[in-house]
PDB file of C-alpha atoms in Angstrom:
ATOM      1  CA  UNK A   1      84.757 -62.589 -46.703  1.00  0.00           C
ATOM      2  CA  UNK A   2      88.063 -64.263 -47.350  1.00  0.00           C
ATOM      3  CA  UNK A   3      88.594 -67.208 -44.971  1.00  0.00           C
ATOM      4  CA  UNK A   4      92.318 -66.462 -44.935  1.00  0.00           C
ATOM      5  CA  UNK A   5      91.626 -63.039 -43.381  1.00  0.00           C
ATOM      6  CA  UNK A   6      89.406 -64.655 -40.779  1.00  0.00           C
ATOM      7  CA  UNK A   7      92.079 -67.279 -40.097  1.00  0.00           C
ATOM      8  CA  UNK A   8      94.624 -64.499 -39.500  1.00  0.00           C
ATOM      9  CA  UNK A   9      92.158 -62.703 -37.209  1.00  0.00           C
ATOM     10  CA  UNK A  10      91.519 -65.870 -35.203  1.00  0.00           C
ATOM     11  CA  UNK A  11      95.268 -66.503 -34.884  1.00  0.00           C
ATOM     12  CA  UNK A  12      95.801 -62.950 -33.612  1.00  0.00           C
ATOM     13  CA  UNK A  13      92.885 -63.241 -31.186  1.00  0.00           C
ATOM     14  CA  UNK A  14      94.200 -66.542 -29.820  1.00  0.00           C
ATOM     15  CA  UNK A  15      97.625 -65.002 -29.204  1.00  0.00           C
ATOM     16  CA  UNK A  16      96.103 -61.984 -27.456  1.00  0.00           C
ATOM     17  CA  UNK A  17      93.700 -64.241 -25.543  1.00  0.00           C
ATOM     18  CA  UNK A  18      96.683 -65.841 -23.792  1.00  0.00           C
ATOM     19  CA  UNK A  19      97.959 -62.421 -22.738  1.00  0.00           C
ATOM     20  CA  UNK A  20      94.509 -61.361 -21.517  1.00  0.00           C
ATOM     21  CA  UNK A  21      94.239 -64.462 -19.333  1.00  0.00           C
ATOM     22  CA  UNK A  22      97.649 -63.703 -17.834  1.00  0.00           C
ATOM     23  CA  UNK A  23      96.597 -60.131 -17.067  1.00  0.00           C
ATOM     24  CA  UNK A  24      93.357 -61.203 -15.405  1.00  0.00           C
ATOM     25  CA  UNK A  25      95.167 -63.865 -13.362  1.00  0.00           C
ATOM     26  CA  UNK A  26      97.780 -61.330 -12.263  1.00  0.00           C
ATOM     27  CA  UNK A  27      95.045 -58.885 -11.249  1.00  0.00           C
ATOM     28  CA  UNK A  28      93.279 -61.596  -9.253  1.00  0.00           C
ATOM     29  CA  UNK A  29      96.500 -62.301  -7.349  1.00  0.00           C
ATOM     30  CA  UNK A  30      97.247 -58.689  -6.411  1.00  0.00           C
ATOM     31  CA  UNK A  31      96.056 -57.584  -2.963  1.00  0.00           C
ATOM     32  CA  UNK A  32      95.139 -54.144  -4.364  1.00  0.00           C
ATOM     33  CA  UNK A  33      93.870 -53.457  -7.867  1.00  0.00           C
ATOM     34  CA  UNK A  34      96.775 -52.685 -10.224  1.00  0.00           C
ATOM     35  CA  UNK A  35      95.867 -49.811 -12.558  1.00  0.00           C
ATOM     36  CA  UNK A  36      98.625 -50.732 -15.010  1.00  0.00           C
ATOM     37  CA  UNK A  37      97.044 -54.153 -15.570  1.00  0.00           C
ATOM     38  CA  UNK A  38      93.708 -52.547 -16.437  1.00  0.00           C
ATOM     39  CA  UNK A  39      95.426 -50.311 -18.974  1.00  0.00           C
ATOM     40  CA  UNK A  40      97.393 -53.202 -20.444  1.00  0.00           C
ATOM     41  CA  UNK A  41      94.171 -55.226 -20.813  1.00  0.00           C
ATOM     42  CA  UNK A  42      92.596 -52.292 -22.663  1.00  0.00           C
ATOM     43  CA  UNK A  43      95.565 -52.025 -25.005  1.00  0.00           C
ATOM     44  CA  UNK A  44      95.306 -55.693 -25.977  1.00  0.00           C
ATOM     45  CA  UNK A  45      91.539 -55.402 -26.440  1.00  0.00           C
ATOM     46  CA  UNK A  46      92.133 -52.367 -28.653  1.00  0.00           C
ATOM     47  CA  UNK A  47      94.201 -54.492 -31.029  1.00  0.00           C
ATOM     48  CA  UNK A  48      91.391 -57.020 -31.457  1.00  0.00           C
ATOM     49  CA  UNK A  49      88.810 -54.230 -31.686  1.00  0.00           C
ATOM     50  CA  UNK A  50      90.598 -52.554 -34.590  1.00  0.00           C
ATOM     51  CA  UNK A  51      90.872 -55.750 -36.583  1.00  0.00           C
ATOM     52  CA  UNK A  52      87.264 -56.770 -35.859  1.00  0.00           C
ATOM     53  CA  UNK A  53      85.961 -53.433 -37.116  1.00  0.00           C
ATOM     54  CA  UNK A  54      88.202 -53.537 -40.196  1.00  0.00           C
ATOM     55  CA  UNK A  55      86.875 -56.986 -41.078  1.00  0.00           C
ATOM     56  CA  UNK A  56      83.259 -55.880 -40.596  1.00  0.00           C
ATOM     57  CA  UNK A  57      82.522 -57.713 -37.348  1.00  0.00           C
ATOM     58  CA  UNK A  58      80.680 -54.658 -36.063  1.00  0.00           C
ATOM     59  CA  UNK A  59      78.912 -56.203 -33.064  1.00  0.00           C
ATOM     60  CA  UNK A  60      82.111 -57.848 -31.876  1.00  0.00           C
ATOM     61  CA  UNK A  61      83.835 -54.494 -32.347  1.00  0.00           C
ATOM     62  CA  UNK A  62      81.218 -52.614 -30.339  1.00  0.00           C
ATOM     63  CA  UNK A  63      81.579 -55.082 -27.485  1.00  0.00           C
ATOM     64  CA  UNK A  64      85.370 -54.850 -27.541  1.00  0.00           C
ATOM     65  CA  UNK A  65      85.170 -51.050 -27.631  1.00  0.00           C
ATOM     66  CA  UNK A  66      82.999 -51.116 -24.498  1.00  0.00           C
ATOM     67  CA  UNK A  67      85.489 -53.426 -22.776  1.00  0.00           C
ATOM     68  CA  UNK A  68      88.408 -51.254 -23.834  1.00  0.00           C
ATOM     69  CA  UNK A  69      86.625 -48.245 -22.376  1.00  0.00           C
ATOM     70  CA  UNK A  70      85.910 -50.002 -19.068  1.00  0.00           C
ATOM     71  CA  UNK A  71      89.517 -51.174 -18.831  1.00  0.00           C
ATOM     72  CA  UNK A  72      90.873 -47.677 -19.377  1.00  0.00           C
ATOM     73  CA  UNK A  73      88.386 -46.141 -16.956  1.00  0.00           C
ATOM     74  CA  UNK A  74      89.464 -48.685 -14.343  1.00  0.00           C
ATOM     75  CA  UNK A  75      93.071 -47.680 -14.882  1.00  0.00           C
ATOM     76  CA  UNK A  76      92.162 -44.078 -14.019  1.00  0.00           C
ATOM     77  CA  UNK A  77      90.020 -44.840 -10.991  1.00  0.00           C
ATOM     78  CA  UNK A  78      90.661 -45.345  -7.305  1.00  0.00           C
ATOM     79  CA  UNK A  79      87.227 -46.845  -6.600  1.00  0.00           C
ATOM     80  CA  UNK A  80      87.991 -50.465  -5.848  1.00  0.00           C
ATOM     81  CA  UNK A  81      84.298 -51.386  -6.016  1.00  0.00           C
ATOM     82  CA  UNK A  82      84.152 -50.274  -9.649  1.00  0.00           C
ATOM     83  CA  UNK A  83      87.468 -51.889 -10.442  1.00  0.00           C
ATOM     84  CA  UNK A  84      86.246 -55.210  -9.041  1.00  0.00           C
ATOM     85  CA  UNK A  85      83.133 -55.003 -11.202  1.00  0.00           C
ATOM     86  CA  UNK A  86      85.343 -54.243 -14.193  1.00  0.00           C
ATOM     87  CA  UNK A  87      87.563 -57.203 -13.332  1.00  0.00           C
ATOM     88  CA  UNK A  88      84.528 -59.501 -13.376  1.00  0.00           C
ATOM     89  CA  UNK A  89      83.637 -58.124 -16.793  1.00  0.00           C
ATOM     90  CA  UNK A  90      87.218 -58.685 -17.940  1.00  0.00           C
ATOM     91  CA  UNK A  91      86.989 -62.313 -16.811  1.00  0.00           C
ATOM     92  CA  UNK A  92      83.785 -62.691 -18.833  1.00  0.00           C
ATOM     93  CA  UNK A  93      85.484 -60.976 -21.759  1.00  0.00           C
ATOM     94  CA  UNK A  94      88.280 -63.551 -21.714  1.00  0.00           C
ATOM     95  CA  UNK A  95      85.604 -66.274 -21.936  1.00  0.00           C
ATOM     96  CA  UNK A  96      83.737 -64.406 -24.659  1.00  0.00           C
ATOM     97  CA  UNK A  97      86.883 -64.001 -26.742  1.00  0.00           C
ATOM     98  CA  UNK A  98      87.326 -67.756 -26.631  1.00  0.00           C
ATOM     99  CA  UNK A  99      83.729 -68.097 -27.872  1.00  0.00           C
ATOM    100  CA  UNK A 100      84.438 -65.658 -30.691  1.00  0.00           C
ATOM    101  CA  UNK A 101      87.265 -67.874 -31.938  1.00  0.00           C
ATOM    102  CA  UNK A 102      85.086 -70.978 -31.927  1.00  0.00           C
ATOM    103  CA  UNK A 103      82.043 -69.298 -33.533  1.00  0.00           C
ATOM    104  CA  UNK A 104      83.551 -66.865 -36.024  1.00  0.00           C
ATOM    105  CA  UNK A 105      82.991 -69.139 -39.022  1.00  0.00           C
ATOM    106  CA  UNK A 106      79.342 -69.879 -38.145  1.00  0.00           C
ATOM    107  CA  UNK A 107      76.956 -67.009 -38.838  1.00  0.00           C
ATOM    108  CA  UNK A 108      74.145 -68.397 -36.689  1.00  0.00           C
ATOM    109  CA  UNK A 109      76.387 -68.823 -33.655  1.00  0.00           C
ATOM    110  CA  UNK A 110      77.800 -65.336 -34.116  1.00  0.00           C
ATOM    111  CA  UNK A 111      74.234 -63.981 -34.078  1.00  0.00           C
ATOM    112  CA  UNK A 112      73.703 -65.630 -30.685  1.00  0.00           C
ATOM    113  CA  UNK A 113      76.924 -64.069 -29.424  1.00  0.00           C
ATOM    114  CA  UNK A 114      75.822 -60.676 -30.709  1.00  0.00           C
ATOM    115  CA  UNK A 115      72.852 -60.820 -28.324  1.00  0.00           C
ATOM    116  CA  UNK A 116      75.229 -61.557 -25.445  1.00  0.00           C
ATOM    117  CA  UNK A 117      77.426 -58.647 -26.545  1.00  0.00           C
ATOM    118  CA  UNK A 118      74.486 -56.236 -26.384  1.00  0.00           C
ATOM    119  CA  UNK A 119      73.879 -57.272 -22.770  1.00  0.00           C
ATOM    120  CA  UNK A 120      77.571 -56.860 -21.920  1.00  0.00           C
ATOM    121  CA  UNK A 121      77.701 -53.440 -23.620  1.00  0.00           C
ATOM    122  CA  UNK A 122      74.756 -52.327 -21.494  1.00  0.00           C
ATOM    123  CA  UNK A 123      76.535 -53.512 -18.341  1.00  0.00           C
ATOM    124  CA  UNK A 124      79.689 -51.639 -19.370  1.00  0.00           C
ATOM    125  CA  UNK A 125      77.748 -48.445 -20.059  1.00  0.00           C
ATOM    126  CA  UNK A 126      75.998 -48.698 -16.688  1.00  0.00           C
ATOM    127  CA  UNK A 127      79.327 -49.207 -14.918  1.00  0.00           C
ATOM    128  CA  UNK A 128      80.832 -46.210 -16.728  1.00  0.00           C
ATOM    129  CA  UNK A 129      77.895 -44.007 -15.703  1.00  0.00           C
ATOM    130  CA  UNK A 130      77.885 -45.093 -12.067  1.00  0.00           C
ATOM    131  CA  UNK A 131      81.291 -46.088 -10.734  1.00  0.00           C
ATOM    132  CA  UNK A 132      83.407 -44.192 -13.262  1.00  0.00           C
ATOM    133  CA  UNK A 133      81.293 -41.092 -13.859  1.00  0.00           C
ATOM    134  CA  UNK A 134      84.000 -38.662 -12.697  1.00  0.00           C
ATOM    135  CA  UNK A 135      86.726 -40.068 -14.981  1.00  0.00           C
ATOM    136  CA  UNK A 136      87.329 -37.900 -18.026  1.00  0.00           C
ATOM    137  CA  UNK A 137      90.295 -39.677 -19.650  1.00  0.00           C
ATOM    138  CA  UNK A 138      88.746 -42.355 -21.845  1.00  0.00           C
ATOM    139  CA  UNK A 139      91.771 -43.942 -23.490  1.00  0.00           C
ATOM    140  CA  UNK A 140      95.348 -44.912 -22.794  1.00  0.00           C
ATOM    141  CA  UNK A 141      98.128 -42.400 -23.095  1.00  0.00           C
TER     142      UNK A 141
END
């Protein structure tokens, strides 16, 4: 793959990473979960997801898709318990995105991250089936 394309991807991810950190910090400071922040997080994740899949980073894409889904489900939910679990996953996602940027050029390190992504995808699927099972809208408007 062309390193220039990867460089552009990393630059985009780093820009979005800043926004994601701001969203998570804002959510942590709100006394009640803010649905709009969950949706906004999902929208930013969607941008990275699309590029990752286009460039062939399938495992990264699958993980980001799961996080996008959890973010959107949280934006449609009134269950604070589920939203708090989602927020913890969003915090981990912010950390994982930073890891993606530092490992993207090293195939062996990406393989290690892919294992972590499988675990996180499983957690997201479990959360969707338990805390968000009644939500039918799966994406942002």
